Short mmCIF file of C-alpha atoms and ligand atoms in Angstrom, two decimals:
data_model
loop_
_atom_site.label_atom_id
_atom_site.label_comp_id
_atom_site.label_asym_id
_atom_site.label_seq_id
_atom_site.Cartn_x
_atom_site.Cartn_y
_atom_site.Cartn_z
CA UNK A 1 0.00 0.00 0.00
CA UNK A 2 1.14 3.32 -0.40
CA UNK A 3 2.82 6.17 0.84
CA UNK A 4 3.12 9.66 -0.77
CA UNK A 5 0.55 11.92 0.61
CA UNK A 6 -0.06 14.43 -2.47
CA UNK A 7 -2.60 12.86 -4.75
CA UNK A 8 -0.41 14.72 -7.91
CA UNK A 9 0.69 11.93 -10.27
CA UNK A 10 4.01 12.32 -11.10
CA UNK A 11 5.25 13.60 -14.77
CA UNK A 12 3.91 10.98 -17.67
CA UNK A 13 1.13 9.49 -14.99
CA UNK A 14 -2.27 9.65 -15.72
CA UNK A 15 -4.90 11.06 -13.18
CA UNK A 16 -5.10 7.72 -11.48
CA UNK A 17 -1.18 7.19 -11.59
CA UNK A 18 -1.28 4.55 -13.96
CA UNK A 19 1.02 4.53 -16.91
CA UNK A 20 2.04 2.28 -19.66
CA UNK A 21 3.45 -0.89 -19.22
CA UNK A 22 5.53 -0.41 -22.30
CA UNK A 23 5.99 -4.21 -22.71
CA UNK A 24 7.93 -3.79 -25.87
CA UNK A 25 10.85 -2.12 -23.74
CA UNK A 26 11.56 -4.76 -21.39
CA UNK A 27 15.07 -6.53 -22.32
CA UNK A 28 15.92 -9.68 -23.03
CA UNK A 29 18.04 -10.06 -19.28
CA UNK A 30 14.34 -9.06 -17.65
CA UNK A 31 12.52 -11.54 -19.41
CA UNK A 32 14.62 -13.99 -18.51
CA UNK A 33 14.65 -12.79 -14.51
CA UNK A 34 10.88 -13.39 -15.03
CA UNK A 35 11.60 -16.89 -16.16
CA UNK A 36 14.25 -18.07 -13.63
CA UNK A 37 11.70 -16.88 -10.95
CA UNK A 38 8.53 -18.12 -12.37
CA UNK A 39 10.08 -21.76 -12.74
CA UNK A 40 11.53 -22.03 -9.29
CA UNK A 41 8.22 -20.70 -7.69
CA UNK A 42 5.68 -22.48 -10.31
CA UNK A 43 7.76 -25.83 -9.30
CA UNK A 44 8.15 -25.31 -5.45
CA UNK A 45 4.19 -23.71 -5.08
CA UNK A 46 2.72 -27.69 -6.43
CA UNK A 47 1.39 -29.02 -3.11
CA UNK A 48 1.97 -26.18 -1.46
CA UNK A 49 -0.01 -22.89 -2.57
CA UNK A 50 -3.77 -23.61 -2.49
CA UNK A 51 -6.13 -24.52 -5.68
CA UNK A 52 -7.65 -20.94 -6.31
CA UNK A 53 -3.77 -20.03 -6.62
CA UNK A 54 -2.86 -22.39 -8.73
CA UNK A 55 -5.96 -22.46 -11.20
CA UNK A 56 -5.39 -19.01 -11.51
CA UNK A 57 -1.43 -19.22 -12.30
CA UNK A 58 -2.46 -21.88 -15.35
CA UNK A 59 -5.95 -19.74 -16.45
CA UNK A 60 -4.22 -16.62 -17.26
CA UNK A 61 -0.66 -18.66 -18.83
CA UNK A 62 1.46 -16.42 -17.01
CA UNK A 63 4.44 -18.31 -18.43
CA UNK A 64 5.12 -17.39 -21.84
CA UNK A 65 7.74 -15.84 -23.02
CA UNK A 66 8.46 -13.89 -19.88
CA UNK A 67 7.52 -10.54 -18.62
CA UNK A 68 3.66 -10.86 -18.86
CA UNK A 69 2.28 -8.28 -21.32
CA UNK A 70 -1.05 -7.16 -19.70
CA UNK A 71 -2.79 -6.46 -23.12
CA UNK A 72 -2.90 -10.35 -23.20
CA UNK A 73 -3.59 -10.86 -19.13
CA UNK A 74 -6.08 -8.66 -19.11
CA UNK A 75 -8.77 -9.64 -21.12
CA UNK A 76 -8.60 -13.37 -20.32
CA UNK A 77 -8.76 -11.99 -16.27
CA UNK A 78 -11.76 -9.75 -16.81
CA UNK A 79 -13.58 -12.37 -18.09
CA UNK A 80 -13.32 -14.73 -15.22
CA UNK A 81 -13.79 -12.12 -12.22
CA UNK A 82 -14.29 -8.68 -13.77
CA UNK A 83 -10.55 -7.48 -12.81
CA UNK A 84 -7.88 -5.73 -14.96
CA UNK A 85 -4.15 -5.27 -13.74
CA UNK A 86 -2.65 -1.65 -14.48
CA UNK A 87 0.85 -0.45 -13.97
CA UNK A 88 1.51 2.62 -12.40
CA UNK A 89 5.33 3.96 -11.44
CA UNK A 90 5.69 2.27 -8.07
CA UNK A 91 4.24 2.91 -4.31
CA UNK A 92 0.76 4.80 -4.77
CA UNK A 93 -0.95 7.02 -2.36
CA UNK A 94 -3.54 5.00 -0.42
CA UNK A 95 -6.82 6.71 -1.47
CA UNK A 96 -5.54 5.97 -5.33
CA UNK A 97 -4.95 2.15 -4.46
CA UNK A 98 -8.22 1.75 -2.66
CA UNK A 99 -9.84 3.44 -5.72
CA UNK A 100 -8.48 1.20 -8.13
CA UNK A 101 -9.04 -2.05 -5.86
CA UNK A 102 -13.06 -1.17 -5.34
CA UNK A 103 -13.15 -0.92 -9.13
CA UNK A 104 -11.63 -4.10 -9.37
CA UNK A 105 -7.88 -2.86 -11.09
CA UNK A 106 -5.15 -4.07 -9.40
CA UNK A 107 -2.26 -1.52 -9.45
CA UNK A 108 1.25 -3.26 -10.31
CA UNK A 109 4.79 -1.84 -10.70
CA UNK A 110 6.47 -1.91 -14.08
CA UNK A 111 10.03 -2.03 -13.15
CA UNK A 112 11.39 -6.47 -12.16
CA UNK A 113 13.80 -6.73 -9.80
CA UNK A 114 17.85 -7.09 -11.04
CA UNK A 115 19.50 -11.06 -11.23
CA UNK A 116 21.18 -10.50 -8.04
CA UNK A 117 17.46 -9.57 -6.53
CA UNK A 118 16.41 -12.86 -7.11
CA UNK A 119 15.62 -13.95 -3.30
CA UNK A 120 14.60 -10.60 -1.49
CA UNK A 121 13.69 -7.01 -1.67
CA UNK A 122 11.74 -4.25 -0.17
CA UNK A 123 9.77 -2.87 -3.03
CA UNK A 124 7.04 -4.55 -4.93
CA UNK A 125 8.28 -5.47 -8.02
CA UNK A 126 6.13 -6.73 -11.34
CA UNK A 127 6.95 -10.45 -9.97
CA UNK A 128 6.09 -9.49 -6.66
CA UNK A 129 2.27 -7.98 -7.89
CA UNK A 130 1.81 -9.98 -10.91
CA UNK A 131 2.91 -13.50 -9.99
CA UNK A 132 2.42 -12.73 -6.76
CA UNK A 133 -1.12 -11.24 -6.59
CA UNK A 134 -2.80 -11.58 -9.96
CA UNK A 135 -3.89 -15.46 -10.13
CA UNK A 136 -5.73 -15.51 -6.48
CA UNK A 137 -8.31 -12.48 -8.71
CA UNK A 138 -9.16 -15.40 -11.02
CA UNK A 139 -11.05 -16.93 -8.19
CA UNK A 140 -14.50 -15.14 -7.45
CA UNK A 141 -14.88 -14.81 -3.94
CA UNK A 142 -10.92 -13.80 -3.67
CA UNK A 143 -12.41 -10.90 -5.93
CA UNK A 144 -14.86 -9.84 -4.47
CA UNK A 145 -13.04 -9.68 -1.29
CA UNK A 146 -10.23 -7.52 -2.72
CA UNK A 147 -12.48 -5.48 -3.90
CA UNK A 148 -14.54 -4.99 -1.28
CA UNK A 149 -11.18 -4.34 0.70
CA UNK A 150 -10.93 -1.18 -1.57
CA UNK A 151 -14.41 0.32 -0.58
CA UNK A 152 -13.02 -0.23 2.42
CA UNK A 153 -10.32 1.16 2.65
CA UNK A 154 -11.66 4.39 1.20
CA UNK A 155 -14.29 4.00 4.46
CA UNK A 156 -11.17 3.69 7.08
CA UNK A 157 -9.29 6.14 5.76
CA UNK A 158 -12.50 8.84 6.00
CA UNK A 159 -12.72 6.90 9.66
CA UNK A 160 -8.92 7.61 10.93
CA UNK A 161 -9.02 3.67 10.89
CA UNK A 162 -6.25 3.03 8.27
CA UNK A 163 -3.93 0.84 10.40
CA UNK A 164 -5.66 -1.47 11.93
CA UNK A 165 -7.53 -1.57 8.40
CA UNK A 166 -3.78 -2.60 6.91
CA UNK A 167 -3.39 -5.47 9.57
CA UNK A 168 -5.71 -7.34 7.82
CA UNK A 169 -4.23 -6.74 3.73
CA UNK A 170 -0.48 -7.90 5.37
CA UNK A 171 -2.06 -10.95 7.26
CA UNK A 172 -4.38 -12.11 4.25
CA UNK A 173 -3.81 -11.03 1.15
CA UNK A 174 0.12 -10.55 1.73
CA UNK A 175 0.80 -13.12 3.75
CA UNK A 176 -2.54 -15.48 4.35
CA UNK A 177 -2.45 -19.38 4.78
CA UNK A 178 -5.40 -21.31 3.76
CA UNK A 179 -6.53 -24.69 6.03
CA UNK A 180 -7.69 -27.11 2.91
CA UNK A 181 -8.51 -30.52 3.51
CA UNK A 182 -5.17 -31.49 2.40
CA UNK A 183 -3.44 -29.86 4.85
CA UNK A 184 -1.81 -26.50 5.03
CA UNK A 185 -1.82 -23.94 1.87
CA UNK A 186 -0.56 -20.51 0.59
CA UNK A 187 -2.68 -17.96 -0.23
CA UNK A 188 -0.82 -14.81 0.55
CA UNK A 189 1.13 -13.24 -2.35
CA UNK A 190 4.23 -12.07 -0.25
CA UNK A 191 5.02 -15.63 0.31
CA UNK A 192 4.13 -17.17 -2.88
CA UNK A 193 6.50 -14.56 -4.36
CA UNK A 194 9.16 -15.58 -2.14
CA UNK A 195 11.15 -18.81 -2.75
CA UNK A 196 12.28 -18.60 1.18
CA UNK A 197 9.27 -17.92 3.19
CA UNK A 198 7.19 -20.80 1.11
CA UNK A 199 9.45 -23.20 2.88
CA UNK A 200 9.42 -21.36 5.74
CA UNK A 201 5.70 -20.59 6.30
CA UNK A 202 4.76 -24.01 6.04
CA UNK A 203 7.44 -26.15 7.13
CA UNK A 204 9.00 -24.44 9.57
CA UNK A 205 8.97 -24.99 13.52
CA UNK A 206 9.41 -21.51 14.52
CA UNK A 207 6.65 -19.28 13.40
CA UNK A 208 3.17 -19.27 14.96
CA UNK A 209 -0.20 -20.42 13.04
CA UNK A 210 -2.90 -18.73 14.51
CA UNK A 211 -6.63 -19.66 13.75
CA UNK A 212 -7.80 -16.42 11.91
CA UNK A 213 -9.39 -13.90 13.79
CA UNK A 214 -10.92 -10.62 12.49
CA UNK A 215 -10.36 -8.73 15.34
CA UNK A 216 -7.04 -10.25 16.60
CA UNK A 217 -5.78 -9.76 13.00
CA UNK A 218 -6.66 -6.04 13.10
CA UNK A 219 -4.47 -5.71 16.98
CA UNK A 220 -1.82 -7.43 15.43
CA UNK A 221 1.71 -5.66 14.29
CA UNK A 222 3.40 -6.65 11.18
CA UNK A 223 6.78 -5.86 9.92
CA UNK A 224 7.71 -5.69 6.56
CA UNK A 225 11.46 -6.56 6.18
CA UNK A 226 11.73 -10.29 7.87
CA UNK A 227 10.15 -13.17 7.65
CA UNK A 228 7.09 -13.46 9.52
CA UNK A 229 6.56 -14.81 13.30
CA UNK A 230 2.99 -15.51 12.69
CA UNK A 231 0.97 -16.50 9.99
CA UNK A 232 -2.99 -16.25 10.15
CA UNK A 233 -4.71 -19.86 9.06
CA UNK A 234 -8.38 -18.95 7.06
CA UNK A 235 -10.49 -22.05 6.65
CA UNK A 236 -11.62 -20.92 3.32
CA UNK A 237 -11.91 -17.88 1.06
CA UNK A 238 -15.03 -17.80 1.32
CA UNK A 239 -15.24 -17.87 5.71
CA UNK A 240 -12.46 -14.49 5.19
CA UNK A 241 -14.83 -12.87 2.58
CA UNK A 242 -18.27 -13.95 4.94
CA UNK A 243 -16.04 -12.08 8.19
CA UNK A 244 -15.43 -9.30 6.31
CA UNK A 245 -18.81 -8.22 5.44
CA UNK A 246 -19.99 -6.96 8.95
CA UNK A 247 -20.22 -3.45 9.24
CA UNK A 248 -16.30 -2.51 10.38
CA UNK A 249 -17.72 1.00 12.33
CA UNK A 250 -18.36 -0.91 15.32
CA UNK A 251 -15.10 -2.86 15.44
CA UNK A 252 -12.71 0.05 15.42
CA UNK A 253 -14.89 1.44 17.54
CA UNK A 254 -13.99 -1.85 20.01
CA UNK A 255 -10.27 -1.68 18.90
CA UNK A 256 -9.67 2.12 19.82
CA UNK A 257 -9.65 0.43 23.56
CA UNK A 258 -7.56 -2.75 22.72
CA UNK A 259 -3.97 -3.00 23.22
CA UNK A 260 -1.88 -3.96 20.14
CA UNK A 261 -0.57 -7.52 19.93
CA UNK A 262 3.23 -7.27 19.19
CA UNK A 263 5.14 -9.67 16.87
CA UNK A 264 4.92 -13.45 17.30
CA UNK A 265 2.84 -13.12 20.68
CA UNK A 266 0.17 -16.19 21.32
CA UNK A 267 -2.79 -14.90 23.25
CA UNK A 268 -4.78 -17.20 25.76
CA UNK A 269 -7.98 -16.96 23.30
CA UNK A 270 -5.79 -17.99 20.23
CA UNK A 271 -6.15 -21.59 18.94
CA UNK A 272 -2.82 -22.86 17.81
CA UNK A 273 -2.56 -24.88 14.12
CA UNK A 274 0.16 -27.87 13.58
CA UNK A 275 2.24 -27.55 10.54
N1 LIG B 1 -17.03 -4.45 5.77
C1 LIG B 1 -15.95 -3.51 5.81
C2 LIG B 1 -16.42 -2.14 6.36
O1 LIG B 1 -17.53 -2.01 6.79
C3 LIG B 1 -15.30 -3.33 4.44
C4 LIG B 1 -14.33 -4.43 4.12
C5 LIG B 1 -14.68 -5.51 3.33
C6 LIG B 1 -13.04 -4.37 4.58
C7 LIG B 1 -13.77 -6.50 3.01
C8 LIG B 1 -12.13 -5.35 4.27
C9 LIG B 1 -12.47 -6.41 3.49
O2 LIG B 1 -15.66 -1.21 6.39
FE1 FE B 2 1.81 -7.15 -2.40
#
């Protein structure tokens, strides 16, 4: 999410910040950083990210020969769920990303990451949103979450609400894991972009898996440069979308007089999940 305060694009932007992918310009080197991350990720995420994830990564081909040009994402995306993917230059102020989200465009960077990039860094990259993010809006109720997200984001912002409003994006949609009758699954883009913390998040002792919460999600820190102590467990896309619908007023009304939960803490009410 974003940071810049002034609402001014910067020069070349449109109104809305978005700009051009200019697929035609990306070099040969960036293709191929595309391709060496794609097939370690596509590889590693069988068995391990969850169905909607997966459908999605084989619906839209996101293979090919590379850098995905949107102008052949896009069309085969709307049709499933409605959603279009548009670049803009990188970090976006928050009222412009909620604005595209509740209008179902999902803002991605243009710029990929350099070779030596491969396993880490701080900005969102075109990997990052489009590998990362763009399958899990083939699936319908994923979209309609993430897009209801947006309207609400617009509502928290007008509410003074904004961070615990956050919480939840970071612990589902960046870094979500999904209990499916199989076992364990990835839903979160941060880790499915990340060759590291999809070992990690499933298979390792150390962090936490907490039985999702709406409210305990919203009290809970994040940071953004480590891997994370706790990962939140939905039961399905559909239960996150269903505890999302209330009418979020009343709970940051509740939360103004809760105490934050700091990194990798385990409440009493929490219920615990086995890796
Ligand atoms: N129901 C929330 C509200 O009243 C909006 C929302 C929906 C927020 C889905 C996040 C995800 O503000
Ligand atoms: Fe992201």
């Amino acid at each position: 999410m974003g940071a810049a305060a002034d609402l001014t694009p910067p020069p070349g932007a449109a109104a809305d910040w978005t700009i051009d992918q200019g697929w035609d310009a990306y070099a040969p080197a960036e293709h191929q950083v595309w391709l060496t991350l794609y097939e370690r990720q596509a590889a590693l995420l069988k068995g391990r990210a969850c169905d909607a994830f997966l459908h999605g990564l084989d619906a839209l081909d996101l293979h090919g020969g590379g850098i995905p040009d949107l102008r052949r994402v896009n069309p085969a995306l709307e049709k499933l769920t409605g959603w279009t993917v548009v670049t803009v230059p990188g970090l976006v102020p928050d009222p412009v990303f909620f604005d595209h989200l509740a209008n179902r465009r999902f803002p991605a960077g243009q710029f990929i990451r350099r070779p030596d990039q491969l396993d880490y860094l701080q900005e969102p990259d075109i990997f990052h949103d489009v590998f990362g993010h763009v399958p899990m809006l083939t699936d319908p109720v994923f979209a309609d979450y993430m897009c209801a997200y947006g309207r609400g984001g617009l509502r928290a912002l007008g509410l003074g609400q904004l961070h615990h409003l956050a919480r939840l994006y970071w612990h589902t949609v960046e870094f979500g894991l999904l209990q499916a009758p199989e076992g364990l699954r990835i839903y979160g883009a941060g880790i499915v972009s990340s060759r590291k913390e999809t070992i990690y998040s499933l298979e390792d002792p150390r962090p936490k898996r907490i039985e999702f919460d709406l409210e305990r999600v919203m009290r809970t820190v994040y940071k953004i440069d480590d891997l994370q102590p706790t990962y939140f467990v939905i039961p399905s896309l559909q239960a996150l979308l269903d505890a999302t619908l209330q009418d979020f007023a009343a709970i940051y009304d509740r939360l103004r007089a809760e105490p934050d939960i700091g990194l990798g803490e385990v409440t009493a009410e929490d219920h615990l999940i086995a890796a």
